[in-house]
Short mmCIF file of C-alpha atoms in Angstrom, two decimals:
data_model
loop_
_atom_site.label_atom_id
_atom_site.label_comp_id
_atom_site.label_asym_id
_atom_site.label_seq_id
_atom_site.Cartn_x
_atom_site.Cartn_y
_atom_site.Cartn_z
CA MET A 17 -10.23 -0.09 20.05
CA PRO A 18 -9.42 -3.64 21.95
CA ASN A 19 -10.22 -3.30 25.10
CA ALA A 20 -12.47 -0.27 26.59
CA ARG A 21 -15.91 -0.88 27.14
CA LEU A 22 -18.83 1.93 26.49
CA SER A 23 -20.91 2.40 28.72
CA ARG A 24 -23.84 2.13 26.11
CA PRO A 25 -23.68 1.05 21.30
CA SER A 26 -24.18 4.48 20.14
CA ARG A 27 -23.55 4.21 16.35
CA ARG A 28 -20.17 6.26 16.71
CA GLY A 29 -18.83 3.56 19.92
CA ILE A 30 -20.28 0.19 17.79
CA LEU A 31 -18.17 1.44 14.88
CA ALA A 32 -15.22 1.71 17.15
CA ALA A 33 -16.32 -1.66 18.85
CA GLY A 34 -16.95 -3.65 15.80
CA GLY A 35 -14.40 -2.23 13.38
CA ALA A 36 -14.66 1.24 11.96
CA LEU A 37 -15.67 -0.38 8.56
CA GLY A 38 -17.97 -2.91 10.11
CA LEU A 39 -16.06 -5.59 12.26
CA GLY A 40 -14.59 -6.15 15.73
CA ALA A 41 -16.36 -6.49 19.31
CA VAL A 42 -19.83 -4.68 19.74
CA LEU A 43 -18.36 -3.31 23.29
CA ALA A 44 -15.34 -4.06 23.18
CA ALA A 45 -14.30 -0.83 22.27
CA CYS A 46 -10.50 0.90 21.66
CA GLY A 47 -9.31 4.52 22.85
CA ASP A 48 1.42 7.61 25.51
CA ASP A 49 6.67 10.68 23.43
CA SER A 50 7.56 13.81 20.31
CA ALA A 51 9.46 13.60 17.08
CA LYS A 52 10.98 16.36 14.80
CA ASP A 53 11.87 14.51 11.51
CA SER A 54 11.74 11.85 9.21
CA GLY A 55 14.34 12.13 6.46
CA SER A 56 11.94 15.17 4.63
CA ASP A 57 12.73 17.68 5.23
CA SER A 58 13.78 19.46 2.31
CA THR A 59 9.83 19.07 1.20
CA GLN A 60 8.88 20.38 4.43
CA ALA A 61 11.10 23.24 3.95
CA ALA A 62 9.95 24.48 0.56
CA LYS A 63 7.24 25.30 1.41
CA LYS A 64 7.02 26.02 5.19
CA SER A 65 7.58 29.87 4.70
CA GLY A 66 4.49 30.24 2.83
CA PRO A 67 0.32 30.32 4.01
CA TRP A 68 -1.00 26.97 4.31
CA SER A 69 -4.57 26.22 3.51
CA PHE A 70 -6.84 22.86 3.01
CA LYS A 71 -10.37 21.80 2.31
CA ASP A 72 -11.05 18.50 3.78
CA ASP A 73 -13.64 16.42 3.67
CA ARG A 74 -16.56 18.40 5.01
CA GLY A 75 -16.11 21.59 3.64
CA THR A 76 -14.70 23.06 5.79
CA THR A 77 -10.99 25.12 4.87
CA VAL A 78 -8.39 25.82 7.29
CA LYS A 79 -6.20 28.71 7.05
CA LEU A 80 -2.47 29.01 8.01
CA ASP A 81 0.32 31.54 7.71
CA LYS A 82 2.56 28.69 7.33
CA VAL A 83 2.96 25.30 6.59
CA PRO A 84 2.15 22.75 9.55
CA ALA A 85 4.89 22.12 11.26
CA ASN A 86 3.88 20.12 14.93
CA ILE A 87 0.34 17.91 13.55
CA VAL A 88 -0.98 15.99 15.47
CA ALA A 89 -3.48 13.08 13.78
CA PHE A 90 -4.78 9.95 14.25
CA THR A 91 -2.09 6.85 13.99
CA GLY A 92 -3.52 5.15 10.67
CA VAL A 93 -2.85 9.61 8.73
CA GLY A 94 0.23 9.62 11.29
CA ALA A 95 1.04 6.47 9.24
CA ALA A 96 -0.07 7.47 5.94
CA LEU A 97 2.23 10.91 5.81
CA PHE A 98 4.99 9.37 6.66
CA ASP A 99 4.77 7.11 4.09
CA TYR A 100 4.78 10.38 1.85
CA GLY A 101 8.01 11.99 4.31
CA VAL A 102 5.85 13.84 6.93
CA GLN A 103 6.42 13.25 9.76
CA VAL A 104 3.97 14.38 12.31
CA LYS A 105 4.28 15.25 16.17
CA GLY A 106 1.84 13.26 18.24
CA VAL A 107 -0.69 11.01 17.90
CA PHE A 108 -3.36 9.61 18.87
CA GLY A 109 -5.37 6.56 18.59
CA PRO A 110 -3.91 1.76 18.50
CA THR A 111 -0.13 3.27 18.33
CA THR A 112 1.69 0.31 20.61
CA THR A 113 0.23 -3.25 21.46
CA LYS A 114 0.74 -4.32 24.66
CA GLY A 115 4.23 -5.85 24.62
CA GLY A 116 5.88 -1.66 23.14
CA LYS A 117 5.78 -2.71 19.61
CA ALA A 118 4.08 -0.88 16.96
CA ASP A 119 0.26 -1.50 16.48
CA VAL A 120 -0.52 -2.77 12.75
CA GLN A 121 -2.31 0.67 12.43
CA ALA A 122 1.32 2.94 13.01
CA GLY A 123 2.50 0.99 9.14
CA ASP A 124 6.78 2.04 9.50
CA MET A 125 6.51 5.10 11.90
CA ASP A 126 8.97 4.90 14.02
CA VAL A 127 6.17 5.58 17.00
CA SER A 128 9.76 6.08 19.49
CA LYS A 129 9.85 9.65 17.44
CA VAL A 130 5.83 10.31 18.52
CA THR A 131 4.58 11.79 21.64
CA VAL A 132 1.32 9.43 22.18
CA ILE A 133 -1.40 11.17 23.39
CA GLY A 134 -4.37 8.53 23.69
CA ASN A 135 -3.51 5.00 22.25
CA GLU A 136 -6.94 3.56 22.99
CA TRP A 137 -10.68 4.27 22.30
CA GLY A 138 -11.73 6.80 24.43
CA GLN A 139 -8.32 8.17 25.61
CA PHE A 140 -7.32 11.89 24.32
CA ASN A 141 -4.95 13.74 26.90
CA ILE A 142 -6.14 17.03 26.33
CA GLU A 143 -2.55 18.27 28.59
CA LYS A 144 -0.66 16.35 26.59
CA TYR A 145 -1.97 17.88 22.90
CA ALA A 146 -1.06 21.60 24.97
CA GLY A 147 1.85 20.42 25.52
CA LEU A 148 2.85 20.08 21.96
CA ALA A 149 1.69 23.50 20.80
CA PRO A 150 -0.22 21.41 18.00
CA ASP A 151 -1.19 23.53 14.67
CA VAL A 152 -3.09 21.15 13.32
CA LEU A 153 -5.17 18.37 14.09
CA ILE A 154 -5.67 15.41 10.77
CA THR A 155 -7.69 12.66 11.44
CA THR A 156 -10.29 10.34 9.54
CA MET A 157 -14.70 10.45 9.39
CA PHE A 158 -16.50 7.35 9.39
CA ASP A 159 -20.36 8.99 9.41
CA ASP A 160 -21.72 11.79 6.83
CA ALA A 161 -21.80 14.48 10.27
CA GLY A 162 -18.29 14.93 9.89
CA THR A 163 -17.05 13.13 13.20
CA LEU A 164 -13.36 13.16 13.48
CA TRP A 165 -12.36 9.77 13.89
CA TYR A 166 -11.39 9.06 17.85
CA VAL A 167 -11.62 12.18 19.26
CA PRO A 168 -13.53 12.12 22.21
CA GLU A 169 -17.18 13.32 22.07
CA GLU A 170 -17.12 14.93 26.15
CA SER A 171 -13.66 16.39 24.78
CA ALA A 172 -14.74 17.81 20.98
CA LYS A 173 -15.05 21.27 22.19
CA LYS A 174 -11.61 21.67 24.28
CA VAL A 175 -9.99 20.01 21.25
CA ALA A 176 -11.53 22.33 18.92
CA LYS A 177 -10.29 25.34 20.64
CA LEU A 178 -6.12 24.04 20.78
CA ALA A 179 -5.60 23.66 17.17
CA PRO A 180 -8.25 24.46 13.20
CA SER A 181 -9.00 20.45 12.39
CA VAL A 182 -8.87 18.65 9.15
CA GLY A 183 -10.96 15.77 8.08
CA ILE A 184 -10.48 12.87 5.90
CA SER A 185 -13.97 10.69 4.99
CA VAL A 186 -13.49 6.68 4.49
CA PHE A 187 -17.29 6.77 4.72
CA ASP A 188 -18.98 4.83 2.09
CA ARG A 189 -17.06 5.59 -0.49
CA LYS A 190 -14.13 3.29 -2.44
CA LEU A 191 -10.26 3.28 -1.60
CA ASP A 192 -9.21 5.15 -4.83
CA GLN A 193 -10.93 8.53 -3.67
CA PRO A 194 -9.31 8.47 0.31
CA LEU A 195 -6.44 7.64 -0.78
CA GLN A 196 -6.35 11.07 -3.50
CA ARG A 197 -6.85 12.52 -1.02
CA MET A 198 -4.16 11.73 1.42
CA TYR A 199 -1.65 12.35 -1.47
CA ALA A 200 -2.73 15.49 -2.14
CA LEU A 201 -3.12 16.47 1.44
CA ALA A 202 0.57 15.32 2.14
CA GLU A 203 1.71 17.16 -1.01
CA SER A 204 0.13 20.34 0.65
CA LEU A 205 1.84 19.61 3.37
CA GLY A 206 5.02 19.30 2.13
CA ALA A 207 5.87 15.59 0.33
CA ASP A 208 7.76 15.36 -2.51
CA LEU A 209 5.17 13.33 -5.13
CA LYS A 210 8.05 12.83 -7.16
CA ALA A 211 9.90 11.27 -4.87
CA ASP A 212 11.53 7.21 -6.15
CA LYS A 213 9.01 5.26 -3.50
CA VAL A 214 6.08 7.87 -4.43
CA VAL A 215 5.96 6.98 -8.27
CA LYS A 216 6.83 3.49 -7.88
CA ALA A 217 4.34 3.13 -5.23
CA LYS A 218 1.50 5.11 -6.67
CA ALA A 219 2.88 3.12 -9.93
CA ARG A 220 2.49 -0.02 -8.23
CA PHE A 221 -1.02 0.40 -6.63
CA GLU A 222 -2.41 0.81 -10.23
CA ALA A 223 -0.43 -1.86 -11.51
CA ALA A 224 -2.18 -4.07 -8.26
CA ALA A 225 -5.47 -3.22 -9.10
CA ALA A 226 -5.62 -4.32 -12.19
CA ARG A 227 -4.51 -7.78 -11.32
CA LEU A 228 -6.90 -7.80 -8.77
CA ARG A 229 -10.07 -6.51 -11.47
CA LYS A 230 -8.78 -9.70 -13.89
CA ALA A 231 -7.84 -12.38 -11.57
CA ALA A 232 -12.08 -11.63 -9.94
CA LYS A 233 -12.62 -11.88 -13.72
CA ALA A 234 -11.31 -15.11 -14.39
CA HIS A 235 -12.66 -16.44 -11.03
CA PRO A 236 -16.01 -15.36 -11.18
CA ASP A 237 -16.93 -18.48 -8.70
CA ILE A 238 -14.27 -17.76 -5.60
CA LYS A 239 -16.64 -16.31 -2.97
CA VAL A 240 -14.60 -14.35 -0.45
CA MET A 241 -16.20 -13.12 3.08
CA ALA A 242 -14.51 -10.53 4.93
CA GLY A 243 -14.80 -11.48 8.93
CA SER A 244 -13.35 -10.34 12.66
CA ALA A 245 -13.16 -12.62 14.99
CA SER A 246 -14.12 -12.23 18.96
CA PRO A 247 -14.48 -14.25 22.13
CA ASP A 248 -18.23 -14.44 21.86
CA ILE A 249 -19.16 -13.15 17.96
CA PHE A 250 -17.88 -13.80 14.46
CA TYR A 251 -18.30 -10.64 12.60
CA VAL A 252 -19.68 -10.51 8.99
CA SER A 253 -18.55 -7.27 7.23
CA GLY A 254 -21.10 -6.05 4.46
CA THR A 255 -19.35 -4.44 1.08
CA ASP A 256 -21.66 -1.00 1.67
CA LEU A 257 -19.27 1.26 3.49
CA SER A 258 -16.55 -0.44 3.50
CA ILE A 259 -14.07 1.72 1.74
CA ASP A 260 -11.73 -1.22 0.64
CA LEU A 261 -14.19 -3.77 0.06
CA GLU A 262 -16.91 -1.02 -1.58
CA TYR A 263 -12.99 -0.85 -3.49
CA PHE A 264 -12.80 -4.45 -4.18
CA LYS A 265 -16.09 -4.75 -5.14
CA SER A 266 -15.38 -2.71 -7.68
CA LEU A 267 -13.18 -3.94 -9.70
CA GLY A 268 -15.89 -7.58 -9.58
CA VAL A 269 -14.32 -9.32 -6.46
CA ASN A 270 -17.93 -11.62 -5.55
CA PHE A 271 -17.63 -11.02 -2.18
CA VAL A 272 -20.22 -12.61 0.16
CA GLU A 273 -22.99 -10.41 1.93
CA PRO A 274 -24.89 -10.39 4.56
CA THR A 275 -28.46 -10.17 5.33
CA GLU A 276 -30.38 -6.65 5.14
CA ALA A 277 -31.89 -7.39 8.81
CA ALA A 278 -28.85 -7.76 10.24
CA LYS A 279 -26.64 -5.62 8.64
CA LYS A 280 -29.67 -2.57 9.83
CA ALA A 281 -29.13 -3.54 12.55
CA SER A 282 -25.55 -1.93 13.31
CA GLY A 283 -26.13 0.66 11.25
CA GLY A 284 -25.38 -0.98 7.86
CA TRP A 285 -22.00 -2.45 8.71
CA PHE A 286 -21.86 -5.98 9.70
CA GLU A 287 -23.76 -9.01 10.49
CA ASN A 288 -22.92 -10.66 14.11
CA LEU A 289 -22.45 -14.48 14.77
CA SER A 290 -22.55 -16.87 17.19
CA TRP A 291 -19.44 -19.68 16.59
CA GLU A 292 -22.30 -22.08 16.25
CA ASN A 293 -23.34 -20.38 12.93
CA VAL A 294 -20.36 -19.29 11.73
CA ASP A 295 -21.29 -21.13 8.78
CA LYS A 296 -24.24 -19.76 7.60
CA HIS A 297 -22.34 -18.05 5.02
CA PRO A 298 -20.12 -20.66 2.30
CA ALA A 299 -17.30 -18.78 1.29
CA ASP A 300 -13.73 -19.75 -0.67
CA ILE A 301 -11.58 -17.05 0.65
CA ILE A 302 -11.28 -15.99 4.49
CA MET A 303 -10.37 -12.65 5.12
CA MET A 304 -9.41 -11.51 8.61
CA ASP A 305 -9.31 -8.50 10.67
CA ASP A 306 -5.81 -7.56 11.37
CA ARG A 307 -6.35 -5.22 13.73
CA ALA A 308 -4.78 -5.64 17.80
CA GLN A 309 -8.67 -5.70 19.34
CA ALA A 310 -10.10 -8.83 17.14
CA ILE A 311 -8.78 -12.90 17.70
CA GLN A 312 -6.42 -13.62 14.64
CA PRO A 313 -6.64 -16.88 12.99
CA ALA A 314 -4.21 -18.18 14.41
CA ASP A 315 -5.49 -17.85 18.12
CA ILE A 316 -8.92 -19.35 17.54
CA ASP A 317 -9.97 -22.30 19.18
CA GLU A 318 -13.15 -22.65 18.18
CA PRO A 319 -14.19 -26.61 16.43
CA THR A 320 -17.31 -24.74 14.05
CA TRP A 321 -14.05 -22.27 12.55
CA LYS A 322 -11.56 -24.95 12.02
CA LYS A 323 -14.21 -26.98 9.92
CA LEU A 324 -14.93 -24.22 7.90
CA PRO A 325 -13.93 -25.34 4.26
CA ALA A 326 -11.86 -22.57 3.07
CA VAL A 327 -10.03 -22.71 6.70
CA LYS A 328 -9.49 -26.60 6.07
CA ALA A 329 -7.48 -25.47 3.41
CA GLY A 330 -5.73 -22.68 4.42
CA GLN A 331 -7.52 -19.92 2.76
CA VAL A 332 -7.58 -17.19 4.61
CA ILE A 333 -5.71 -13.89 5.09
CA ALA A 334 -5.36 -10.44 6.13
CA ARG A 335 -7.63 -7.63 5.32
CA SER A 336 -6.79 -4.72 7.13
CA PRO A 337 -10.01 -2.66 8.35
CA GLU A 338 -9.08 0.62 8.63
CA PRO A 339 -6.24 0.81 5.73
CA ILE A 340 -3.37 3.06 6.31
CA LEU A 341 -4.28 6.04 3.44
CA SER A 342 -0.97 5.70 1.21
CA TYR A 343 0.13 3.55 -2.20
CA ASP A 344 2.69 2.16 -0.24
CA LYS A 345 0.80 0.23 2.05
CA CYS A 346 -2.41 -0.17 -0.03
CA ALA A 347 -0.65 -2.25 -2.41
CA PRO A 348 -0.05 -5.05 -1.10
CA LEU A 349 -3.72 -5.44 -0.04
CA LEU A 350 -4.79 -5.51 -3.64
CA GLU A 351 -1.87 -7.52 -4.47
CA ASN A 352 -2.72 -10.29 -1.63
CA LEU A 353 -6.14 -10.61 -2.58
CA ALA A 354 -5.76 -11.06 -6.18
CA LYS A 355 -3.08 -13.64 -5.08
CA ALA A 356 -5.68 -15.55 -2.74
CA ILE A 357 -8.45 -15.43 -6.42
CA GLU A 358 -5.86 -16.60 -8.56
CA THR A 359 -5.07 -19.64 -6.87
CA ALA A 360 -8.19 -20.71 -4.78
CA LYS A 361 -9.54 -23.90 -5.23
CA LYS A 362 -13.39 -23.82 -4.54
CA VAL A 363 -14.33 -24.94 -2.20
CA SER A 364 -17.84 -23.33 -1.10
#
């Protein structure tokens, strides 16, 4: 996502560049070692002798003679499975930053223990992929056509011949739905859902959802804007298609919404504003894209940004437009927003 440029802004390209959930730079899109264990061998071993099947969100049922051992996944999916004790062998998608550190989308996964077959949008090393002898490829889907996220269109047929795939939809639904799907997928792969860490994380998520609902109800006048910064454009995300924003809105959060005309121009995802017009939508809290492709708040040097009431009040928080689909990683997202609403001053 951060650096590659698309030859033309296709719908798929806009999602990648503008952010899978409607944010980022429209023409600046995104785009290499192996793993064996994650401390969860016992849960993996519990089911490895029997057949395995899983029906994904395309309605496709993948059937194998045994539980997949060689799993290759989109980075965020690998990070989610890691939280459930399932270690993937290879990943594709934003995994390491330019400095070699783990990308935010890698979560707690040890990136030195996975083979990276593509770190940017459009990158997918088929030779490396084949060399892993994959049992299954798992990724998300950001449209209703079943397009596998971060699998290049030009390579899709070759990739499909090497292993079956599982797609988890994160398109036009609330966060709790794909969370439940990843939870079920992890269990099928041998995760122990009764493990203390997993049980506590799920309970924490449920408590965080209740807290956010309470905060939103107590402060209905607090307006929240979801934004993403690029050198020339500030993107304001709509809530209609983004799993996190749809869920937060269902809990009562009062979001700034882009104009219908602006959303239509981006396929329904976002509105792009010049930095001169960044004050178009009054907001009390601004949630900013935390991915590597976006300019982070501390690095924004635009005078108009610094003059925004929410910025001057210090009411800017991080947002994960591509949340890692584990309860462990999603609970803090709700808690942080709830805290921001509970403590926000009305400045819009």
